XYZ file of C-alpha atoms in Angstrom:
291
model
C -8.978 29.793 -19.897
C -5.029 28.611 -19.874
C -2.984 27.806 -16.926
C 0.618 27.545 -17.436
C 2.399 25.650 -14.130
C 6.473 26.874 -14.944
C 9.954 26.744 -12.357
C 12.786 28.191 -13.460
C 14.567 25.241 -12.853
C 14.119 21.654 -12.847
C 12.709 19.141 -9.985
C 11.105 21.865 -7.776
C 7.356 19.428 -8.448
C 6.113 21.892 -11.480
C 4.942 18.187 -13.173
C 3.241 17.557 -9.457
C 1.824 20.816 -9.008
C 0.695 20.167 -12.680
C -0.781 16.581 -12.910
C -2.926 17.171 -8.864
C -4.671 20.398 -10.111
C -5.593 18.670 -13.380
C -7.366 16.184 -11.338
C -9.062 18.301 -8.888
C -10.511 19.962 -11.395
C -11.900 17.372 -13.306
C -12.873 16.456 -10.348
C -15.240 19.320 -9.906
C -16.645 19.308 -12.731
C -14.626 21.616 -15.144
C -14.153 20.013 -18.279
C -9.710 20.737 -18.596
C -7.330 19.754 -20.894
C -3.618 18.717 -20.070
C -0.738 19.592 -21.818
C 2.994 18.270 -21.441
C 4.917 20.601 -22.169
C 7.832 19.019 -21.876
C 8.641 17.706 -25.093
C 12.343 16.781 -23.906
C 11.288 14.501 -20.772
C 7.594 14.665 -21.081
C 6.017 12.875 -17.616
C 2.401 13.587 -17.116
C 1.687 10.345 -18.739
C 3.000 9.066 -15.647
C 0.465 10.491 -13.138
C -2.323 10.917 -15.478
C -3.781 7.447 -16.528
C -5.764 7.617 -19.628
C -6.845 5.399 -22.637
C -4.868 6.331 -25.470
C -6.428 7.761 -27.775
C -4.442 8.903 -31.039
C -0.663 9.575 -31.985
C -0.060 11.353 -34.691
C 4.039 13.044 -36.585
C 4.958 17.165 -36.278
C 6.918 17.499 -38.997
C 8.633 20.781 -39.504
C 9.449 22.543 -43.387
C 12.959 22.634 -43.901
C 13.880 24.345 -47.104
C 15.639 22.935 -49.983
C 17.511 24.571 -52.542
C 18.555 23.828 -55.951
C 21.899 24.249 -56.630
C 21.276 24.811 -60.529
C 18.450 27.482 -60.294
C 20.369 29.454 -57.716
C 22.578 32.557 -58.693
C 24.555 32.591 -55.022
C 23.307 36.262 -54.676
C 23.636 35.368 -50.655
C 19.550 36.930 -49.977
C 18.823 33.751 -48.897
C 21.057 33.164 -46.701
C 21.451 37.462 -45.646
C 17.347 37.264 -44.710
C 17.471 33.543 -41.729
C 17.657 34.865 -38.694
C 19.500 32.112 -36.991
C 22.089 31.409 -38.684
C 20.799 27.932 -41.135
C 22.497 29.322 -44.242
C 25.581 29.644 -45.617
C 27.103 30.134 -48.966
C 30.658 30.443 -50.218
C 30.165 32.196 -53.359
C 33.656 31.921 -54.453
C 33.199 27.734 -55.209
C 29.566 28.140 -55.693
C 28.261 26.449 -52.822
C 25.633 26.660 -50.757
C 24.116 25.148 -47.311
C 21.611 24.570 -44.876
C 22.456 23.640 -41.427
C 18.469 21.576 -40.615
C 18.797 21.996 -36.858
C 18.863 25.680 -36.723
C 16.421 25.870 -40.037
C 13.298 27.203 -37.715
C 10.869 26.941 -40.451
C 9.991 30.195 -40.927
C 10.057 30.935 -45.435
C 11.949 34.380 -44.317
C 14.366 32.640 -46.772
C 11.684 31.215 -49.628
C 10.319 34.740 -49.081
C 13.840 36.278 -50.557
C 14.984 34.652 -53.230
C 14.387 36.327 -56.950
C 15.588 32.515 -58.988
C 13.309 30.461 -57.340
C 15.640 27.877 -56.573
C 13.685 26.669 -52.688
C 11.518 23.871 -52.247
C 10.514 22.492 -49.274
C 10.437 18.362 -47.414
C 8.980 18.338 -44.438
C 11.353 16.917 -41.497
C 9.903 14.540 -38.348
C 9.891 16.962 -34.634
C 8.004 14.475 -32.601
C 5.262 12.833 -32.084
C 2.507 14.488 -30.486
C 0.067 11.978 -28.501
C -3.667 11.796 -27.195
C -4.372 10.285 -23.787
C -8.341 10.124 -22.572
C -9.441 11.213 -19.148
C -13.512 10.032 -19.076
C -15.321 11.859 -21.696
C -14.255 15.440 -20.716
C -10.792 15.627 -19.753
C -7.255 14.615 -21.871
C -3.962 14.454 -21.504
C -1.942 15.642 -24.298
C 1.942 14.616 -24.597
C 4.643 16.620 -27.105
C 7.901 14.158 -27.109
C 10.604 15.541 -29.663
C 12.503 13.195 -31.586
C 16.175 12.185 -31.027
C 18.762 15.139 -32.320
C 16.220 17.632 -33.243
C 17.864 20.924 -32.203
C 14.584 23.125 -30.459
C 10.981 21.546 -29.226
C 9.412 25.323 -30.095
C 7.432 23.953 -33.342
C 5.997 21.121 -31.527
C 5.039 22.680 -28.273
C 3.564 25.495 -30.705
C 1.261 22.276 -32.328
C 1.125 20.649 -28.740
C -1.515 23.870 -27.358
C -3.054 24.742 -30.693
C -4.958 21.147 -29.540
C -6.139 22.595 -26.491
C -9.809 23.281 -26.918
C -10.827 27.022 -26.174
C -14.016 26.593 -24.424
C -12.676 24.809 -21.133
C -9.935 24.538 -18.665
C -6.179 24.218 -20.010
C -3.281 23.024 -17.774
C 0.098 23.776 -20.013
C 2.867 21.894 -17.539
C 5.897 24.133 -18.993
C 9.261 22.844 -19.952
C 11.791 24.107 -17.093
C 14.309 27.172 -17.325
C 13.548 30.527 -19.174
C 14.373 29.537 -22.034
C 12.326 29.240 -25.968
C 10.646 26.919 -25.088
C 9.330 28.015 -21.652
C 8.565 31.287 -23.176
C 6.747 29.516 -26.264
C 4.255 27.907 -23.508
C 3.865 31.021 -21.066
C 3.048 33.355 -23.630
C 0.250 30.956 -24.561
C -0.925 31.170 -21.645
C -3.673 34.290 -19.141
C -2.262 33.198 -16.234
C 1.002 31.300 -14.812
C 1.692 29.681 -11.771
C 5.771 29.811 -10.138
C 7.339 26.831 -8.408
C 9.680 27.251 -6.629
C 11.487 26.037 -4.124
C 12.741 27.618 -0.327
C 16.902 27.004 -1.332
C 19.159 29.643 -3.046
C 18.684 27.539 -6.191
C 14.975 27.733 -6.208
C 15.534 31.688 -5.102
C 17.469 33.078 -8.187
C 15.733 30.721 -10.216
C 11.848 32.595 -9.734
C 13.977 35.495 -9.696
C 15.194 34.841 -13.283
C 11.284 33.578 -14.106
C 9.573 36.559 -12.782
C 12.153 39.273 -14.745
C 11.201 37.263 -18.157
C 7.271 37.239 -16.746
C 7.106 40.432 -16.462
C 8.755 41.321 -19.779
C 6.292 39.445 -21.531
C 3.499 41.511 -18.587
C 1.632 38.006 -17.948
C 0.035 38.083 -14.613
C 1.404 35.148 -12.117
C 1.929 34.023 -8.801
C 4.181 32.076 -6.570
C 3.183 28.051 -5.308
C 6.669 27.123 -2.674
C 6.681 23.578 -2.792
C 8.696 21.612 -0.030
C 8.387 24.080 2.347
C 9.647 24.320 5.529
C 13.212 22.724 4.496
C 15.588 25.819 3.562
C 15.455 29.331 4.966
C 13.176 31.782 4.379
C 14.861 33.717 1.461
C 12.064 33.112 -1.097
C 9.089 34.555 1.298
C 10.634 37.818 2.044
C 11.589 38.321 -1.751
C 8.028 38.263 -2.586
C 6.605 40.358 0.269
C 9.444 43.065 -0.554
C 8.592 42.111 -4.609
C 4.866 42.545 -3.476
C 4.422 38.945 -5.226
C 1.316 36.769 -4.641
C 1.212 33.827 -3.163
C -0.259 31.200 -4.389
C -0.007 28.198 -1.749
C 2.737 26.335 0.394
C 2.976 22.420 -0.232
C 5.336 21.129 3.453
C 8.078 19.561 2.780
C 6.397 15.959 3.215
C 7.903 12.298 2.907
C 3.884 10.730 1.598
C 4.125 12.955 -1.882
C 7.814 12.217 -2.403
C 6.458 8.258 -1.723
C 3.259 8.886 -3.490
C 5.079 10.272 -6.207
C 7.698 7.991 -6.849
C 5.649 5.346 -7.223
C 3.256 7.328 -9.717
C 0.384 8.394 -7.581
C -1.256 11.951 -7.543
C -1.295 13.454 -3.708
C -4.842 14.610 -3.893
C -6.317 10.218 -4.637
C -4.227 9.605 -1.380
C -4.390 11.824 0.796
C -7.811 14.358 1.362
C -6.068 16.780 2.806
C -3.622 17.582 -0.192
C -7.283 17.774 -1.991
C -8.638 19.805 -0.465
C -5.910 22.444 -0.358
C -5.328 21.946 -4.632
C -8.792 22.977 -4.445
C -8.254 25.448 -2.831
C -5.492 26.784 -4.396
C -7.442 26.463 -7.613
C -9.708 28.367 -6.361
C -7.553 31.180 -5.188
C -6.124 30.713 -9.448
C -9.712 32.267 -9.923
C -9.985 34.523 -7.972
C -6.476 36.124 -8.994
C -7.310 36.057 -12.763
C -9.859 37.670 -11.974
C -8.362 40.301 -10.479
C -6.100 40.737 -13.193
C -8.776 40.428 -15.923
C -11.477 43.551 -14.434
C -7.261 45.841 -13.957
C -7.573 45.578 -17.217
C -10.668 46.714 -18.009
């Protein structure tokens, strides 16, 4: 099963949840991989201290247009849905905007004159750390100046072993990187906080997942910090509350030191073990309801 841990905004505790959930799952004897899909700011490795296993470059194909063969018909520009190609016929000028290219191949399909070839552009790196014999951490890190992390995220998720549990630490927000991550998940854990900002971004995340028809549950982090509006929203909309992590100074201190709370506070180890059980039951319930 693939479990995505996501949030509508940064700073809600998504990494806290993903890393500690990974920790208790592997402690329970399951084979589990953690994929850090927050490619712009990956930080799971600060908490999961694994042995470096390998690193690979991730590349994207960029079209190169031979102006001697190009007829400036405009078909490539017409087929490109990302406005990555511009043609000025009067000056017989054509240009590819690499930052906008999504490597979809539509321009090559459209070109009838054979004017398009391809060159590889490095978009980031995938670094793999061995945590133990059965568990890995895969970190996606986008290269500086690269516009979209979606291809890198897709490549990182492909590295997960299909026969075991995978935790996907999703990028914050509800834009394309978020969609690329949660779309591959069997279940999504939404992390929020009991504040007006937390509620607003939770609503956006819920709308996105409902549109994708993805099953999900909610974890409230820093419980007791704000008000009860998030609880009311979940109750009114009959959304599952999986757990609530209290606003605890000890969590902040351990987190700032790069330590896992499930390794240092027995009560939280038990709480995350029980959270994993609830997630499994929720996934089983959702599967049964669709069969």
